[in-house]
Amino acid sequence: MTGPRYPALIASLPATVPFVGPELQERARGMRFLARLGANENVFGPSPFAVAAMQDEVAEIWKYADPSHLDLKGALAEQLGCTPQNILIGEGIDGLLGYMVRLLVGQGDAVVTSDGAYPTFNYHVTGFGGVLHKLPYADDHEDLSALIAKAAQVDAKIVYLANPDNPMGTWHSGAAIAAALDNLPDGCVLALDEAYVEFAPDGTSPALDAEDPRVLRFRTFSKAYGMAGARIGYVIGAAETIKAFDRIRNHFGMNRLALAGALAALGDTEWLDEVIRLTAEARDEITRIAEANGLTTLPSATNFVAIDCGRDGDFARAVLAALIDQGVFVRMPFVAPQDRCIRISAGRPEDLEVLADALPKALLAARLTSES
């Protein structure tokens, strides 16, 4: 009796996943977290209109979703000033990044990213046989000019840039990104991950023609719109490029409830404004808590704050472990020197009260550990 025969590429990959979910940690701990502040979820939730739209759609769940997604694409196009042909809907940015890599990257093709940037992108590149070229951050920002210079050096198919950045929360101006495109080598695409752009200052998103073939812009309903569990995102790009995704995408991959909710959420600008306000207040409170404990924070254009623990990665990991022991789910950057930080998602006042109580205890535990 024999098992499956894996291709050489798949057999060579490590048995790993980009993230360990809080649910797995809760099972290991045998109890629920008191404050869920690690996954950059929008704890303030979706628009009430989105909830109602999804509830109304439940009775229709026996139907497949419209694979053209024209209702949502039409609404997005009107808001973005482009055409529906410039938009692709997919299973969150994670799923859409996978489609892009499958579409553009063959075995051995070069791809450029930052060392410590969003690991799911790397997971897709490796899984399709691409070769990752990673560059360090510069002053806690992804080094845009260095990334593009490296792309020219290695003949890269894709340069990945998150703006605003995850995990640091820093950002580049849209004008800087638009100017940098003039140095992007021929045949290379900038994958611009704008998952957090609704939280960012005006001018963070570059003013680009949707038909510019050099850029694919990734956005999501997971963050500001509070629909992470619905798994719905979209890509903005040149119509010819967007059409090419039809060759490889899962045409029936979208949930019709998610599509209905996203369409309703898109129209509720008042709720979006309220979420952005509440998030800004939460960022300020996280900063206050950090400073009360003698720590500093990085400026953030996202719904999370990176807290500099003031020492090295081992110390930050000890702080994170102590917070988890107290029921506070948080995460941290993976790569030095950014791993001197822990990353705290915006929370409700009651969540941040838990953090305020737990952080001084976690710092004390980490200091005792480092001295023993």
mmCIF file of C-alpha atoms in Angstrom:
data_model
loop_
_atom_site.group_PDB
_atom_site.id
_atom_site.type_symbol
_atom_site.label_atom_id
_atom_site.label_comp_id
_atom_site.label_asym_id
_atom_site.label_seq_id
_atom_site.Cartn_x
_atom_site.Cartn_y
_atom_site.Cartn_z
ATOM 1 C CA MET A 1 0.000 0.000 0.000
ATOM 2 C CA THR A 2 1.424 3.402 -0.985
ATOM 3 C CA GLY A 3 0.480 6.984 -0.340
ATOM 4 C CA PRO A 4 0.413 10.045 -2.565
ATOM 5 C CA ARG A 5 3.408 10.993 -4.719
ATOM 6 C CA TYR A 6 4.254 14.604 -3.980
ATOM 7 C CA PRO A 7 6.036 16.697 -6.611
ATOM 8 C CA ALA A 8 9.642 17.476 -5.689
ATOM 9 C CA LEU A 9 8.782 21.102 -4.902
ATOM 10 C CA ILE A 10 6.014 20.193 -2.458
ATOM 11 C CA ALA A 11 8.096 17.460 -0.844
ATOM 12 C CA SER A 12 10.867 19.996 -0.222
ATOM 13 C CA LEU A 13 8.672 22.535 1.566
ATOM 14 C CA PRO A 14 8.699 22.770 5.382
ATOM 15 C CA ALA A 15 5.601 21.600 7.213
ATOM 16 C CA THR A 16 4.676 25.042 8.476
ATOM 17 C CA VAL A 17 1.970 27.678 8.371
ATOM 18 C CA PRO A 18 2.448 31.455 8.559
ATOM 19 C CA PHE A 19 0.480 31.962 11.778
ATOM 20 C CA VAL A 20 -0.686 30.049 14.833
ATOM 21 C CA GLY A 21 -4.235 31.165 15.553
ATOM 22 C CA PRO A 22 -5.405 32.280 18.988
ATOM 23 C CA GLU A 23 -7.880 29.412 19.091
ATOM 24 C CA LEU A 24 -5.018 26.879 19.056
ATOM 25 C CA GLN A 25 -3.314 28.775 21.850
ATOM 26 C CA GLU A 26 -6.535 28.821 23.844
ATOM 27 C CA ARG A 27 -6.857 25.054 23.507
ATOM 28 C CA ALA A 28 -3.276 24.608 24.690
ATOM 29 C CA ARG A 29 -3.909 26.930 27.657
ATOM 30 C CA GLY A 30 -7.259 25.357 28.460
ATOM 31 C CA MET A 31 -8.955 28.750 28.707
ATOM 32 C CA ARG A 32 -10.093 31.691 26.593
ATOM 33 C CA PHE A 33 -8.076 34.875 26.211
ATOM 34 C CA LEU A 34 -9.335 37.824 28.229
ATOM 35 C CA ALA A 35 -8.280 40.289 25.506
ATOM 36 C CA ARG A 36 -7.809 39.332 21.847
ATOM 37 C CA LEU A 37 -5.300 41.947 20.676
ATOM 38 C CA GLY A 38 -2.980 40.027 18.357
ATOM 39 C CA ALA A 39 -4.572 39.484 14.946
ATOM 40 C CA ASN A 40 -5.358 43.116 14.000
ATOM 41 C CA GLU A 41 -9.039 42.275 13.826
ATOM 42 C CA ASN A 42 -11.521 45.117 14.069
ATOM 43 C CA VAL A 43 -13.049 44.463 17.480
ATOM 44 C CA PHE A 44 -15.636 47.193 16.863
ATOM 45 C CA GLY A 45 -17.267 44.939 14.301
ATOM 46 C CA PRO A 46 -18.979 45.434 10.957
ATOM 47 C CA SER A 47 -21.633 47.943 9.987
ATOM 48 C CA PRO A 48 -25.075 47.033 11.367
ATOM 49 C CA PHE A 49 -26.285 47.273 7.779
ATOM 50 C CA ALA A 50 -23.707 44.648 6.768
ATOM 51 C CA VAL A 51 -24.901 42.341 9.545
ATOM 52 C CA ALA A 52 -28.525 42.791 8.462
ATOM 53 C CA ALA A 53 -27.653 42.174 4.806
ATOM 54 C CA MET A 54 -25.877 38.934 5.671
ATOM 55 C CA GLN A 55 -28.765 37.808 7.867
ATOM 56 C CA ASP A 56 -31.216 38.526 5.048
ATOM 57 C CA GLU A 57 -29.109 36.462 2.661
ATOM 58 C CA VAL A 58 -28.995 33.340 4.847
ATOM 59 C CA ALA A 59 -32.142 31.855 3.308
ATOM 60 C CA GLU A 60 -30.503 32.134 -0.124
ATOM 61 C CA ILE A 61 -27.360 30.246 0.910
ATOM 62 C CA TRP A 62 -28.435 27.277 -1.201
ATOM 63 C CA LYS A 63 -27.384 29.306 -4.232
ATOM 64 C CA TYR A 64 -23.846 29.747 -5.466
ATOM 65 C CA ALA A 65 -22.593 33.312 -5.408
ATOM 66 C CA ASP A 66 -22.564 35.158 -8.722
ATOM 67 C CA PRO A 67 -19.028 34.369 -9.979
ATOM 68 C CA SER A 68 -18.839 37.699 -11.813
ATOM 69 C CA HIS A 69 -19.264 39.662 -8.532
ATOM 70 C CA LEU A 70 -20.604 42.531 -10.626
ATOM 71 C CA ASP A 71 -22.745 44.180 -7.935
ATOM 72 C CA LEU A 72 -19.831 44.645 -5.564
ATOM 73 C CA LYS A 73 -17.352 45.446 -8.333
ATOM 74 C CA GLY A 74 -19.715 48.111 -9.666
ATOM 75 C CA ALA A 75 -20.029 49.756 -6.255
ATOM 76 C CA LEU A 76 -16.274 49.651 -5.706
ATOM 77 C CA ALA A 77 -15.599 51.038 -9.180
ATOM 78 C CA GLU A 78 -17.903 53.979 -8.538
ATOM 79 C CA GLN A 79 -16.131 54.739 -5.275
ATOM 80 C CA LEU A 80 -12.628 54.304 -6.740
ATOM 81 C CA GLY A 81 -13.195 56.096 -10.023
ATOM 82 C CA CYS A 82 -12.391 53.136 -12.251
ATOM 83 C CA THR A 83 -14.370 50.457 -14.103
ATOM 84 C CA PRO A 84 -15.569 47.063 -12.827
ATOM 85 C CA GLN A 85 -13.048 45.524 -15.239
ATOM 86 C CA ASN A 86 -10.273 47.000 -13.071
ATOM 87 C CA ILE A 87 -11.374 45.012 -10.005
ATOM 88 C CA LEU A 88 -11.032 41.397 -8.904
ATOM 89 C CA ILE A 89 -12.864 40.046 -5.839
ATOM 90 C CA GLY A 90 -11.328 37.191 -3.894
ATOM 91 C CA GLU A 91 -10.940 35.323 -0.631
ATOM 92 C CA GLY A 92 -9.255 38.077 1.347
ATOM 93 C CA ILE A 93 -5.859 39.545 0.532
ATOM 94 C CA ASP A 94 -4.245 36.238 1.513
ATOM 95 C CA GLY A 95 -6.125 34.360 -1.180
ATOM 96 C CA LEU A 96 -5.587 37.093 -3.752
ATOM 97 C CA LEU A 97 -1.832 37.159 -3.109
ATOM 98 C CA GLY A 98 -1.828 33.431 -3.792
ATOM 99 C CA TYR A 99 -3.627 33.954 -7.096
ATOM 100 C CA MET A 100 -1.176 36.672 -8.097
ATOM 101 C CA VAL A 101 1.849 34.502 -7.352
ATOM 102 C CA ARG A 102 0.329 31.564 -9.222
ATOM 103 C CA LEU A 103 -0.384 33.856 -12.180
ATOM 104 C CA LEU A 104 3.032 35.513 -12.376
ATOM 105 C CA VAL A 105 5.680 33.336 -10.741
ATOM 106 C CA GLY A 106 7.197 30.180 -12.170
ATOM 107 C CA GLN A 107 9.752 27.927 -10.497
ATOM 108 C CA GLY A 108 12.998 29.820 -10.053
ATOM 109 C CA ASP A 109 11.523 33.278 -10.691
ATOM 110 C CA ALA A 110 12.805 36.055 -8.436
ATOM 111 C CA VAL A 111 10.517 37.933 -6.037
ATOM 112 C CA VAL A 112 11.590 40.805 -3.771
ATOM 113 C CA THR A 113 10.197 41.627 -0.326
ATOM 114 C CA SER A 114 11.300 42.937 3.067
ATOM 115 C CA ASP A 115 12.757 40.611 5.678
ATOM 116 C CA GLY A 116 10.085 40.466 8.359
ATOM 117 C CA ALA A 117 7.198 41.675 6.173
ATOM 118 C CA TYR A 118 3.882 39.832 5.859
ATOM 119 C CA PRO A 119 4.823 36.120 5.913
ATOM 120 C CA THR A 120 1.780 34.808 4.031
ATOM 121 C CA PHE A 121 3.123 36.392 0.842
ATOM 122 C CA ASN A 122 6.401 34.498 1.322
ATOM 123 C CA TYR A 123 4.415 31.308 1.941
ATOM 124 C CA HIS A 124 2.753 31.612 -1.463
ATOM 125 C CA VAL A 125 5.998 32.448 -3.289
ATOM 126 C CA THR A 126 7.790 29.456 -1.806
ATOM 127 C CA GLY A 127 4.820 27.200 -2.465
ATOM 128 C CA PHE A 128 4.877 28.019 -6.178
ATOM 129 C CA GLY A 129 8.643 27.660 -6.490
ATOM 130 C CA GLY A 130 9.649 31.320 -6.565
ATOM 131 C CA VAL A 131 12.931 32.558 -5.114
ATOM 132 C CA LEU A 132 12.593 35.176 -2.377
ATOM 133 C CA HIS A 133 15.062 38.026 -2.089
ATOM 134 C CA LYS A 134 14.623 39.791 1.258
ATOM 135 C CA LEU A 135 15.975 43.183 2.241
ATOM 136 C CA PRO A 136 16.124 44.691 5.738
ATOM 137 C CA TYR A 137 13.887 47.481 6.931
ATOM 138 C CA ALA A 138 15.351 50.984 7.141
ATOM 139 C CA ASP A 139 14.403 52.848 10.339
ATOM 140 C CA ASP A 140 11.419 50.520 10.813
ATOM 141 C CA HIS A 141 10.090 51.289 7.305
ATOM 142 C CA GLU A 142 10.186 48.988 4.322
ATOM 143 C CA ASP A 143 13.031 50.318 2.165
ATOM 144 C CA LEU A 144 11.181 51.132 -1.054
ATOM 145 C CA SER A 145 14.120 52.364 -3.119
ATOM 146 C CA ALA A 146 16.274 49.393 -2.088
ATOM 147 C CA LEU A 147 13.469 46.945 -2.938
ATOM 148 C CA ILE A 148 13.121 48.359 -6.444
ATOM 149 C CA ALA A 149 16.891 48.432 -6.982
ATOM 150 C CA LYS A 150 17.058 44.779 -5.935
ATOM 151 C CA ALA A 151 14.249 43.924 -8.364
ATOM 152 C CA ALA A 152 16.333 45.319 -11.216
ATOM 153 C CA GLN A 153 19.386 43.398 -10.030
ATOM 154 C CA VAL A 154 17.657 39.988 -9.871
ATOM 155 C CA ASP A 155 15.085 40.484 -12.686
ATOM 156 C CA ALA A 156 12.203 40.111 -10.247
ATOM 157 C CA LYS A 157 8.651 39.368 -11.318
ATOM 158 C CA ILE A 158 7.121 40.996 -8.204
ATOM 159 C CA VAL A 159 8.082 43.529 -5.554
ATOM 160 C CA TYR A 160 5.880 43.300 -2.451
ATOM 161 C CA LEU A 161 5.249 46.433 -0.373
ATOM 162 C CA ALA A 162 2.697 46.858 2.399
ATOM 163 C CA ASN A 163 1.669 50.487 2.856
ATOM 164 C CA PRO A 164 0.895 51.016 5.701
ATOM 165 C CA ASP A 165 3.228 48.285 6.870
ATOM 166 C CA ASN A 166 2.483 45.209 8.915
ATOM 167 C CA PRO A 167 4.008 44.521 11.472
ATOM 168 C CA MET A 168 5.481 47.960 12.226
ATOM 169 C CA GLY A 169 2.556 50.249 11.340
ATOM 170 C CA THR A 170 4.827 52.704 9.500
ATOM 171 C CA TRP A 171 4.063 54.109 6.064
ATOM 172 C CA HIS A 172 5.344 55.873 2.953
ATOM 173 C CA SER A 173 3.603 58.765 1.260
ATOM 174 C CA GLY A 174 1.628 57.984 -1.848
ATOM 175 C CA ALA A 175 3.739 60.518 -3.733
ATOM 176 C CA ALA A 176 6.925 58.612 -2.845
ATOM 177 C CA ILE A 177 5.418 55.359 -4.115
ATOM 178 C CA ALA A 178 4.231 56.945 -7.352
ATOM 179 C CA ALA A 179 7.670 58.436 -7.974
ATOM 180 C CA ALA A 180 9.432 55.151 -7.216
ATOM 181 C CA LEU A 181 7.433 53.387 -9.941
ATOM 182 C CA ASP A 182 9.524 55.192 -12.548
ATOM 183 C CA ASN A 183 12.462 53.032 -11.434
ATOM 184 C CA LEU A 184 10.561 49.735 -11.438
ATOM 185 C CA PRO A 185 12.188 47.432 -14.026
ATOM 186 C CA ASP A 186 10.239 46.347 -17.094
ATOM 187 C CA GLY A 187 8.140 43.236 -16.563
ATOM 188 C CA CYS A 188 8.036 43.663 -12.787
ATOM 189 C CA VAL A 189 4.823 44.341 -10.847
ATOM 190 C CA LEU A 190 4.558 46.216 -7.573
ATOM 191 C CA ALA A 191 2.179 44.286 -5.305
ATOM 192 C CA LEU A 192 0.925 47.129 -3.120
ATOM 193 C CA ASP A 193 -0.807 45.750 -0.034
ATOM 194 C CA GLU A 194 -3.135 48.469 1.269
ATOM 195 C CA ALA A 195 -4.981 46.383 3.864
ATOM 196 C CA TYR A 196 -4.851 49.207 6.429
ATOM 197 C CA VAL A 197 -5.168 52.199 4.130
ATOM 198 C CA GLU A 198 -8.520 53.372 5.548
ATOM 199 C CA PHE A 199 -6.756 54.085 8.873
ATOM 200 C CA ALA A 200 -3.875 55.997 7.270
ATOM 201 C CA PRO A 201 -3.389 59.759 6.863
ATOM 202 C CA ASP A 202 -4.569 61.429 3.672
ATOM 203 C CA GLY A 203 -2.001 61.059 0.922
ATOM 204 C CA THR A 204 -0.814 57.602 1.976
ATOM 205 C CA SER A 205 -2.388 55.916 -1.043
ATOM 206 C CA PRO A 206 -0.752 56.935 -4.343
ATOM 207 C CA ALA A 207 -2.831 58.715 -6.967
ATOM 208 C CA LEU A 208 -2.452 56.243 -9.833
ATOM 209 C CA ASP A 209 -4.406 55.391 -12.942
ATOM 210 C CA ALA A 210 -6.110 52.038 -12.410
ATOM 211 C CA GLU A 211 -4.866 51.084 -15.884
ATOM 212 C CA ASP A 212 -1.215 51.428 -14.844
ATOM 213 C CA PRO A 213 0.086 47.893 -15.572
ATOM 214 C CA ARG A 214 2.976 48.240 -13.130
ATOM 215 C CA VAL A 215 0.845 48.006 -9.997
ATOM 216 C CA LEU A 216 -1.651 45.634 -8.407
ATOM 217 C CA ARG A 217 -3.293 47.172 -5.343
ATOM 218 C CA PHE A 218 -4.719 44.851 -2.685
ATOM 219 C CA ARG A 219 -7.463 45.963 -0.295
ATOM 220 C CA THR A 220 -9.770 44.186 2.105
ATOM 221 C CA PHE A 221 -12.995 44.228 4.100
ATOM 222 C CA SER A 222 -11.179 42.456 6.971
ATOM 223 C CA LYS A 223 -9.800 45.505 8.765
ATOM 224 C CA ALA A 224 -11.647 48.841 8.785
ATOM 225 C CA TYR A 225 -14.880 47.177 7.639
ATOM 226 C CA GLY A 226 -14.746 44.575 10.429
ATOM 227 C CA MET A 227 -15.364 41.486 8.295
ATOM 228 C CA ALA A 228 -12.209 39.394 8.755
ATOM 229 C CA GLY A 229 -14.193 36.186 9.144
ATOM 230 C CA ALA A 230 -16.036 36.782 5.871
ATOM 231 C CA ARG A 231 -12.764 36.502 3.875
ATOM 232 C CA ILE A 232 -13.364 39.110 1.205
ATOM 233 C CA GLY A 233 -10.823 41.353 -0.461
ATOM 234 C CA TYR A 234 -10.199 42.908 -3.825
ATOM 235 C CA VAL A 235 -7.447 43.844 -6.277
ATOM 236 C CA ILE A 236 -7.329 47.014 -8.361
ATOM 237 C CA GLY A 237 -5.314 46.774 -11.567
ATOM 238 C CA ALA A 238 -5.173 47.187 -15.324
ATOM 239 C CA ALA A 239 -8.162 45.514 -16.994
ATOM 240 C CA GLU A 240 -5.957 43.221 -19.055
ATOM 241 C CA THR A 241 -4.141 42.003 -15.933
ATOM 242 C CA ILE A 242 -7.364 41.569 -13.968
ATOM 243 C CA LYS A 243 -8.825 39.536 -16.844
ATOM 244 C CA ALA A 244 -5.813 37.225 -16.720
ATOM 245 C CA PHE A 245 -6.802 36.136 -13.200
ATOM 246 C CA ASP A 246 -9.812 34.377 -14.736
ATOM 247 C CA ARG A 247 -7.395 31.713 -15.973
ATOM 248 C CA ILE A 248 -6.532 30.552 -12.468
ATOM 249 C CA ARG A 249 -8.936 31.947 -9.847
ATOM 250 C CA ASN A 250 -11.591 29.900 -8.065
ATOM 251 C CA HIS A 251 -14.694 31.306 -9.765
ATOM 252 C CA PHE A 252 -17.012 29.940 -7.073
ATOM 253 C CA GLY A 253 -14.737 30.689 -4.134
ATOM 254 C CA MET A 254 -16.746 33.559 -2.695
ATOM 255 C CA ASN A 255 -19.455 33.245 -0.061
ATOM 256 C CA ARG A 256 -22.690 34.988 -1.113
ATOM 257 C CA LEU A 257 -23.281 36.175 2.468
ATOM 258 C CA ALA A 258 -19.866 37.840 2.450
ATOM 259 C CA LEU A 259 -20.601 39.566 -0.854
ATOM 260 C CA ALA A 260 -23.913 40.901 0.456
ATOM 261 C CA GLY A 261 -22.292 42.118 3.658
ATOM 262 C CA ALA A 262 -19.429 43.811 1.850
ATOM 263 C CA LEU A 263 -21.812 45.652 -0.470
ATOM 264 C CA ALA A 264 -23.799 46.968 2.485
ATOM 265 C CA ALA A 265 -20.655 47.843 4.450
ATOM 266 C CA LEU A 266 -19.288 49.836 1.542
ATOM 267 C CA GLY A 267 -22.327 52.108 1.632
ATOM 268 C CA ASP A 268 -22.213 52.783 5.364
ATOM 269 C CA THR A 269 -19.634 55.550 5.489
ATOM 270 C CA GLU A 270 -20.868 56.743 8.894
ATOM 271 C CA TRP A 271 -19.933 53.438 10.524
ATOM 272 C CA LEU A 272 -16.552 53.428 8.772
ATOM 273 C CA ASP A 273 -15.860 56.916 10.132
ATOM 274 C CA GLU A 274 -16.857 55.760 13.622
ATOM 275 C CA VAL A 275 -14.539 52.760 13.458
ATOM 276 C CA ILE A 276 -11.651 54.984 12.355
ATOM 277 C CA ARG A 277 -12.369 57.336 15.284
ATOM 278 C CA LEU A 278 -12.563 54.503 17.821
ATOM 279 C CA THR A 279 -9.375 52.993 16.434
ATOM 280 C CA ALA A 280 -7.503 56.280 16.777
ATOM 281 C CA GLU A 281 -8.655 56.528 20.406
ATOM 282 C CA ALA A 282 -7.481 52.962 21.044
ATOM 283 C CA ARG A 283 -4.070 53.694 19.508
ATOM 284 C CA ASP A 284 -3.721 56.697 21.800
ATOM 285 C CA GLU A 285 -4.629 54.574 24.824
ATOM 286 C CA ILE A 286 -2.123 51.856 23.882
ATOM 287 C CA THR A 287 0.545 54.553 23.607
ATOM 288 C CA ARG A 288 -0.446 55.938 27.017
ATOM 289 C CA ILE A 289 -0.235 52.472 28.594
ATOM 290 C CA ALA A 290 3.173 51.868 27.049
ATOM 291 C CA GLU A 291 4.536 55.227 28.202
ATOM 292 C CA ALA A 292 3.183 54.635 31.720
ATOM 293 C CA ASN A 293 5.427 51.578 31.790
ATOM 294 C CA GLY A 294 8.508 53.401 30.514
ATOM 295 C CA LEU A 295 8.184 52.131 26.928
ATOM 296 C CA THR A 296 7.930 53.928 23.591
ATOM 297 C CA THR A 297 5.723 53.275 20.580
ATOM 298 C CA LEU A 298 6.124 53.673 16.838
ATOM 299 C CA PRO A 299 3.794 56.062 14.998
ATOM 300 C CA SER A 300 1.051 53.953 13.409
ATOM 301 C CA ALA A 301 -1.183 54.364 10.353
ATOM 302 C CA THR A 302 -2.984 51.097 11.075
ATOM 303 C CA ASN A 303 -5.285 49.556 13.687
ATOM 304 C CA PHE A 304 -2.367 48.366 15.806
ATOM 305 C CA VAL A 305 0.612 49.851 17.617
ATOM 306 C CA ALA A 306 4.161 48.496 17.777
ATOM 307 C CA ILE A 307 5.528 48.911 21.308
ATOM 308 C CA ASP A 308 9.307 49.062 21.587
ATOM 309 C CA CYS A 309 10.219 46.956 24.616
ATOM 310 C CA GLY A 310 13.606 48.649 24.823
ATOM 311 C CA ARG A 311 15.820 45.595 24.608
ATOM 312 C CA ASP A 312 16.377 42.728 22.164
ATOM 313 C CA GLY A 313 14.074 40.136 20.652
ATOM 314 C CA ASP A 314 14.561 37.638 23.473
ATOM 315 C CA PHE A 315 13.295 40.176 25.970
ATOM 316 C CA ALA A 316 10.300 41.099 23.788
ATOM 317 C CA ARG A 317 9.461 37.411 23.381
ATOM 318 C CA ALA A 318 9.528 37.041 27.171
ATOM 319 C CA VAL A 319 7.145 40.001 27.504
ATOM 320 C CA LEU A 320 4.839 38.481 24.898
ATOM 321 C CA ALA A 321 4.875 35.069 26.628
ATOM 322 C CA ALA A 322 4.063 36.688 29.966
ATOM 323 C CA LEU A 323 1.156 38.597 28.442
ATOM 324 C CA ILE A 324 -0.221 35.389 26.950
ATOM 325 C CA ASP A 325 0.113 33.696 30.349
ATOM 326 C CA GLN A 326 -2.145 36.458 31.708
ATOM 327 C CA GLY A 327 -4.739 35.955 29.002
ATOM 328 C CA VAL A 328 -3.729 38.739 26.602
ATOM 329 C CA PHE A 329 -3.301 37.550 23.011
ATOM 330 C CA VAL A 330 -0.665 39.636 21.214
ATOM 331 C CA ARG A 331 1.894 39.061 18.461
ATOM 332 C CA MET A 332 5.280 40.489 17.522
ATOM 333 C CA PRO A 333 7.589 40.954 14.527
ATOM 334 C CA PHE A 334 9.689 37.917 13.651
ATOM 335 C CA VAL A 335 12.962 39.480 12.486
ATOM 336 C CA ALA A 336 15.610 41.583 14.267
ATOM 337 C CA PRO A 337 15.807 44.453 14.992
ATOM 338 C CA GLN A 338 12.040 44.836 14.611
ATOM 339 C CA ASP A 339 11.562 41.908 17.007
ATOM 340 C CA ARG A 340 12.448 44.246 19.882
ATOM 341 C CA CYS A 341 8.756 45.226 19.635
ATOM 342 C CA ILE A 342 5.436 43.644 20.464
ATOM 343 C CA ARG A 343 2.374 44.485 18.367
ATOM 344 C CA ILE A 344 -0.914 45.394 20.043
ATOM 345 C CA SER A 345 -4.168 45.602 18.073
ATOM 346 C CA ALA A 346 -6.663 48.358 18.793
ATOM 347 C CA GLY A 347 -9.137 47.175 21.405
ATOM 348 C CA ARG A 348 -12.274 48.225 23.211
ATOM 349 C CA PRO A 349 -11.839 50.090 26.512
ATOM 350 C CA GLU A 350 -12.396 46.868 28.455
ATOM 351 C CA ASP A 351 -9.718 45.083 26.403
ATOM 352 C CA LEU A 352 -7.210 47.833 27.055
ATOM 353 C CA GLU A 353 -7.993 47.779 30.767
ATOM 354 C CA VAL A 354 -6.856 44.153 30.750
ATOM 355 C CA LEU A 355 -3.702 45.185 28.888
ATOM 356 C CA ALA A 356 -3.002 48.009 31.326
ATOM 357 C CA ASP A 357 -3.200 45.575 34.230
ATOM 358 C CA ALA A 358 -1.147 42.853 32.531
ATOM 359 C CA LEU A 359 1.700 44.811 30.942
ATOM 360 C CA PRO A 360 3.589 45.867 34.110
ATOM 361 C CA LYS A 361 3.388 42.291 35.389
ATOM 362 C CA ALA A 362 4.639 40.967 32.059
ATOM 363 C CA LEU A 363 7.563 43.405 32.034
ATOM 364 C CA LEU A 364 8.513 42.403 35.573
ATOM 365 C CA ALA A 365 8.359 38.699 34.656
ATOM 366 C CA ALA A 366 10.494 39.307 31.551
ATOM 367 C CA ARG A 367 13.103 41.263 33.553
ATOM 368 C CA LEU A 368 13.299 38.523 36.158
ATOM 369 C CA THR A 369 13.695 35.933 33.405
ATOM 370 C CA SER A 370 16.480 37.908 31.725
ATOM 371 C CA GLU A 371 18.340 38.302 35.028
ATOM 372 C CA SER A 372 18.107 34.653 36.060
#
